[in-house]
Amino acid sequence: IIASKAIRFEGDNYSDDWIKEAAKRGLTNVTDVPEALTAYLSDKTKKLFFDLGIFSEAELEGRAEVMFEQYTMKIQIEARVLGDLAINHIVPTAVKYQNRLMENVLGLKEIYGEEFKSLAGNRIELIREISDHVTAIKVGVNEMVEARKVANKMDDEKEKSKTYSKKIAPFLDKIRYHIDKLELIVDDEIWPLPKYRELLFSS
């Protein structure tokens, strides 16, 4: 333990503490997969593999290209699946629940007249929230699809993987954010997927 103290970090590796500590120790802290894979093609890495007779230059570049392609394919699959779930399952369910709320609000208005505003205030706000999240999801999916079309025309696997990392992967988090918000709003009875609490606490 004493001997390894200089290379250990006992804080939170997922927090900014590690980023600061890595910089202080002069360590590379790469959070981007294509950037990490680029290390395979650095002069230092090439020299190591060449000197030890492990790979030729063509073999090393071939392996790196396969890894770039694998990363791209994983993000492609995630993007297609998320887009399908969002547009064909989440959005229709959210709109269905929104319609229920609107019917309820209109019913209150019919019975109570102007007093319905105070009675249905929360539901009216939920209707607006659902609209905002549904719109954001549709826009996000459409923009993600267009970004993928541009990236898919690229022939260089390294550059394509970088484009997927910088331009397309961020859409996954943005779209998921709005889906997570809808999950908290929409009735469990009609939500099409297992909710987080169900995954965590269901036996």
Short mmCIF file of C-alpha atoms in Angstrom, two decimals:
data_model
loop_
_atom_site.label_atom_id
_atom_site.label_comp_id
_atom_site.label_asym_id
_atom_site.label_seq_id
_atom_site.Cartn_x
_atom_site.Cartn_y
_atom_site.Cartn_z
CA ILE A 1 0.00 0.00 0.00
CA ILE A 2 2.78 2.40 0.91
CA ALA A 3 4.73 1.60 -2.27
CA SER A 4 1.70 2.25 -4.49
CA LYS A 5 0.62 5.47 -2.78
CA ALA A 6 2.03 7.68 -5.54
CA ILE A 7 -0.18 6.08 -8.21
CA ARG A 8 -3.37 5.63 -6.18
CA PHE A 9 -6.31 8.02 -6.03
CA GLU A 10 -8.82 7.37 -3.27
CA GLY A 11 -11.28 10.12 -4.13
CA ASP A 12 -14.26 10.10 -6.48
CA ASN A 13 -12.99 9.07 -9.92
CA TYR A 14 -16.19 10.36 -11.54
CA SER A 15 -15.95 13.88 -10.13
CA ASP A 16 -13.91 16.93 -11.10
CA ASP A 17 -11.54 15.99 -8.27
CA TRP A 18 -9.93 13.32 -10.42
CA ILE A 19 -9.61 15.68 -13.41
CA LYS A 20 -7.70 18.13 -11.22
CA GLU A 21 -5.60 15.38 -9.66
CA ALA A 22 -4.76 13.87 -13.05
CA ALA A 23 -3.61 17.27 -14.30
CA LYS A 24 -1.49 17.73 -11.17
CA ARG A 25 0.15 14.34 -11.73
CA GLY A 26 0.72 15.06 -15.41
CA LEU A 27 -1.59 12.23 -16.47
CA THR A 28 -3.68 12.17 -19.61
CA ASN A 29 -7.40 12.18 -18.80
CA VAL A 30 -9.21 11.34 -22.02
CA THR A 31 -13.02 11.13 -21.84
CA ASP A 32 -13.62 10.74 -25.57
CA VAL A 33 -13.39 7.22 -27.06
CA PRO A 34 -12.07 8.17 -30.53
CA GLU A 35 -9.46 10.40 -28.90
CA ALA A 36 -8.41 7.51 -26.66
CA LEU A 37 -8.18 5.16 -29.65
CA THR A 38 -5.98 7.70 -31.45
CA ALA A 39 -3.26 6.79 -28.94
CA TYR A 40 -2.79 3.57 -30.90
CA LEU A 41 -1.48 5.66 -33.79
CA SER A 42 0.89 7.88 -31.81
CA ASP A 43 4.60 7.68 -32.61
CA LYS A 44 5.32 6.44 -29.10
CA THR A 45 2.84 3.57 -29.40
CA LYS A 46 4.02 2.63 -32.87
CA LYS A 47 7.64 2.50 -31.69
CA LEU A 48 6.68 0.26 -28.78
CA PHE A 49 4.85 -2.27 -30.96
CA PHE A 50 7.44 -2.14 -33.75
CA ASP A 51 10.45 -2.51 -31.44
CA LEU A 52 8.87 -5.49 -29.68
CA GLY A 53 7.86 -7.07 -32.98
CA ILE A 54 4.19 -7.24 -31.97
CA PHE A 55 2.58 -5.44 -34.91
CA SER A 56 3.66 -4.05 -38.23
CA GLU A 57 2.49 -0.55 -39.11
CA ALA A 58 -0.23 -1.94 -41.38
CA GLU A 59 -1.46 -4.31 -38.65
CA LEU A 60 -1.57 -1.55 -36.05
CA GLU A 61 -3.42 0.85 -38.34
CA GLY A 62 -5.82 -1.93 -39.35
CA ARG A 63 -6.66 -2.72 -35.73
CA ALA A 64 -7.17 0.95 -34.95
CA GLU A 65 -9.49 1.36 -37.93
CA VAL A 66 -11.59 -1.60 -36.77
CA MET A 67 -11.91 -0.08 -33.30
CA PHE A 68 -12.94 3.29 -34.73
CA GLU A 69 -15.55 1.51 -36.85
CA GLN A 70 -16.84 -0.52 -33.87
CA TYR A 71 -17.31 2.64 -31.81
CA THR A 72 -19.19 4.31 -34.65
CA MET A 73 -21.45 1.29 -35.09
CA LYS A 74 -22.32 1.24 -31.38
CA ILE A 75 -23.37 4.89 -31.44
CA GLN A 76 -25.26 4.28 -34.70
CA ILE A 77 -27.24 1.48 -33.06
CA GLU A 78 -27.93 3.52 -29.92
CA ALA A 79 -29.08 6.47 -32.01
CA ARG A 80 -31.41 4.35 -34.17
CA VAL A 81 -32.92 2.54 -31.18
CA LEU A 82 -33.40 5.74 -29.18
CA GLY A 83 -34.95 7.48 -32.19
CA ASP A 84 -37.37 4.60 -32.71
CA LEU A 85 -38.34 4.42 -29.03
CA ALA A 86 -38.76 8.17 -28.80
CA ILE A 87 -40.87 8.72 -31.92
CA ASN A 88 -42.85 5.46 -32.06
CA HIS A 89 -43.40 4.76 -28.36
CA ILE A 90 -42.64 7.67 -26.01
CA VAL A 91 -44.13 10.56 -28.00
CA PRO A 92 -47.45 8.80 -28.83
CA THR A 93 -47.84 7.76 -25.18
CA ALA A 94 -47.12 11.28 -23.95
CA VAL A 95 -49.64 12.74 -26.41
CA LYS A 96 -52.21 10.15 -25.34
CA TYR A 97 -51.80 11.17 -21.70
CA GLN A 98 -51.87 14.83 -22.69
CA ASN A 99 -55.21 14.25 -24.44
CA ARG A 100 -56.58 12.70 -21.25
CA LEU A 101 -55.55 15.78 -19.31
CA MET A 102 -57.12 18.08 -21.89
CA GLU A 103 -60.39 16.13 -21.78
CA ASN A 104 -60.35 16.44 -18.01
CA VAL A 105 -59.70 20.19 -18.16
CA LEU A 106 -62.47 20.71 -20.72
CA GLY A 107 -64.82 18.69 -18.52
CA LEU A 108 -64.05 20.90 -15.54
CA LYS A 109 -64.61 24.00 -17.66
CA GLU A 110 -67.97 22.69 -18.83
CA ILE A 111 -69.12 22.02 -15.29
CA TYR A 112 -67.54 24.89 -13.35
CA GLY A 113 -67.16 27.65 -15.94
CA GLU A 114 -64.40 30.16 -15.23
CA GLU A 115 -63.73 28.51 -11.88
CA PHE A 116 -62.10 25.64 -13.78
CA LYS A 117 -58.83 27.63 -14.01
CA SER A 118 -58.21 27.33 -10.30
CA LEU A 119 -59.34 23.71 -10.23
CA ALA A 120 -57.28 22.58 -13.24
CA GLY A 121 -54.21 24.77 -12.83
CA ASN A 122 -51.81 21.88 -12.24
CA ARG A 123 -53.17 19.87 -15.16
CA ILE A 124 -52.91 22.85 -17.50
CA GLU A 125 -49.27 23.23 -16.51
CA LEU A 126 -48.65 19.52 -17.16
CA ILE A 127 -50.21 19.86 -20.62
CA ARG A 128 -47.73 22.62 -21.43
CA GLU A 129 -44.80 20.65 -19.99
CA ILE A 130 -45.69 17.61 -22.09
CA SER A 131 -45.85 19.78 -25.22
CA ASP A 132 -42.44 21.27 -24.46
CA HIS A 133 -40.81 17.87 -23.92
CA VAL A 134 -42.49 16.26 -26.94
CA THR A 135 -41.36 19.13 -29.17
CA ALA A 136 -37.81 18.91 -27.83
CA ILE A 137 -37.72 15.16 -28.47
CA LYS A 138 -38.97 15.51 -32.05
CA VAL A 139 -36.50 18.30 -32.81
CA GLY A 140 -33.66 16.36 -31.19
CA VAL A 141 -34.39 13.16 -33.11
CA ASN A 142 -34.69 15.02 -36.42
CA GLU A 143 -31.42 16.87 -35.86
CA MET A 144 -29.71 13.64 -34.82
CA VAL A 145 -30.88 11.88 -37.99
CA GLU A 146 -29.57 14.72 -40.16
CA ALA A 147 -26.23 14.70 -38.32
CA ARG A 148 -25.96 10.95 -38.90
CA LYS A 149 -26.61 11.41 -42.62
CA VAL A 150 -23.68 13.81 -42.83
CA ALA A 151 -21.37 11.56 -40.80
CA ASN A 152 -22.29 8.43 -42.75
CA LYS A 153 -20.94 9.99 -45.95
CA MET A 154 -17.45 10.13 -44.45
CA ASP A 155 -14.98 7.50 -45.67
CA ASP A 156 -12.29 7.98 -43.03
CA GLU A 157 -13.29 5.77 -40.06
CA LYS A 158 -11.26 7.82 -37.60
CA GLU A 159 -12.90 11.09 -38.63
CA LYS A 160 -16.32 9.45 -38.77
CA SER A 161 -15.95 8.15 -35.21
CA LYS A 162 -14.90 11.61 -34.03
CA THR A 163 -17.95 13.12 -35.70
CA TYR A 164 -20.21 10.55 -34.06
CA SER A 165 -18.63 11.32 -30.71
CA LYS A 166 -18.80 15.12 -30.98
CA LYS A 167 -21.91 15.69 -33.10
CA ILE A 168 -24.23 12.71 -32.56
CA ALA A 169 -23.58 11.16 -29.14
CA PRO A 170 -24.58 14.40 -27.33
CA PHE A 171 -28.09 14.07 -28.81
CA LEU A 172 -28.52 10.81 -26.87
CA ASP A 173 -28.26 12.64 -23.55
CA LYS A 174 -30.41 15.57 -24.71
CA ILE A 175 -33.22 13.33 -25.94
CA ARG A 176 -33.01 11.09 -22.91
CA TYR A 177 -33.34 14.12 -20.61
CA HIS A 178 -36.77 14.95 -22.04
CA ILE A 179 -37.86 11.29 -22.02
CA ASP A 180 -36.88 11.07 -18.34
CA LYS A 181 -38.98 14.16 -17.61
CA LEU A 182 -41.99 12.64 -19.39
CA GLU A 183 -41.51 9.44 -17.41
CA LEU A 184 -42.15 11.42 -14.24
CA ILE A 185 -45.32 12.96 -15.68
CA VAL A 186 -47.09 10.22 -17.64
CA ASP A 187 -49.34 7.75 -15.81
CA ASP A 188 -47.62 4.42 -15.02
CA GLU A 189 -50.61 2.62 -16.47
CA ILE A 190 -49.83 3.67 -20.04
CA TRP A 191 -46.05 4.25 -19.94
CA PRO A 192 -44.65 1.78 -22.53
CA LEU A 193 -41.34 0.96 -20.82
CA PRO A 194 -40.27 -0.13 -17.33
CA LYS A 195 -39.65 2.95 -15.20
CA TYR A 196 -36.40 3.37 -13.27
CA ARG A 197 -37.96 2.63 -9.90
CA GLU A 198 -39.52 -0.54 -11.32
CA LEU A 199 -36.14 -1.72 -12.57
CA LEU A 200 -34.52 -0.94 -9.22
CA PHE A 201 -37.13 -2.17 -6.79
CA SER A 202 -39.24 -4.80 -8.57
CA SER A 203 -38.50 -8.33 -7.47
#
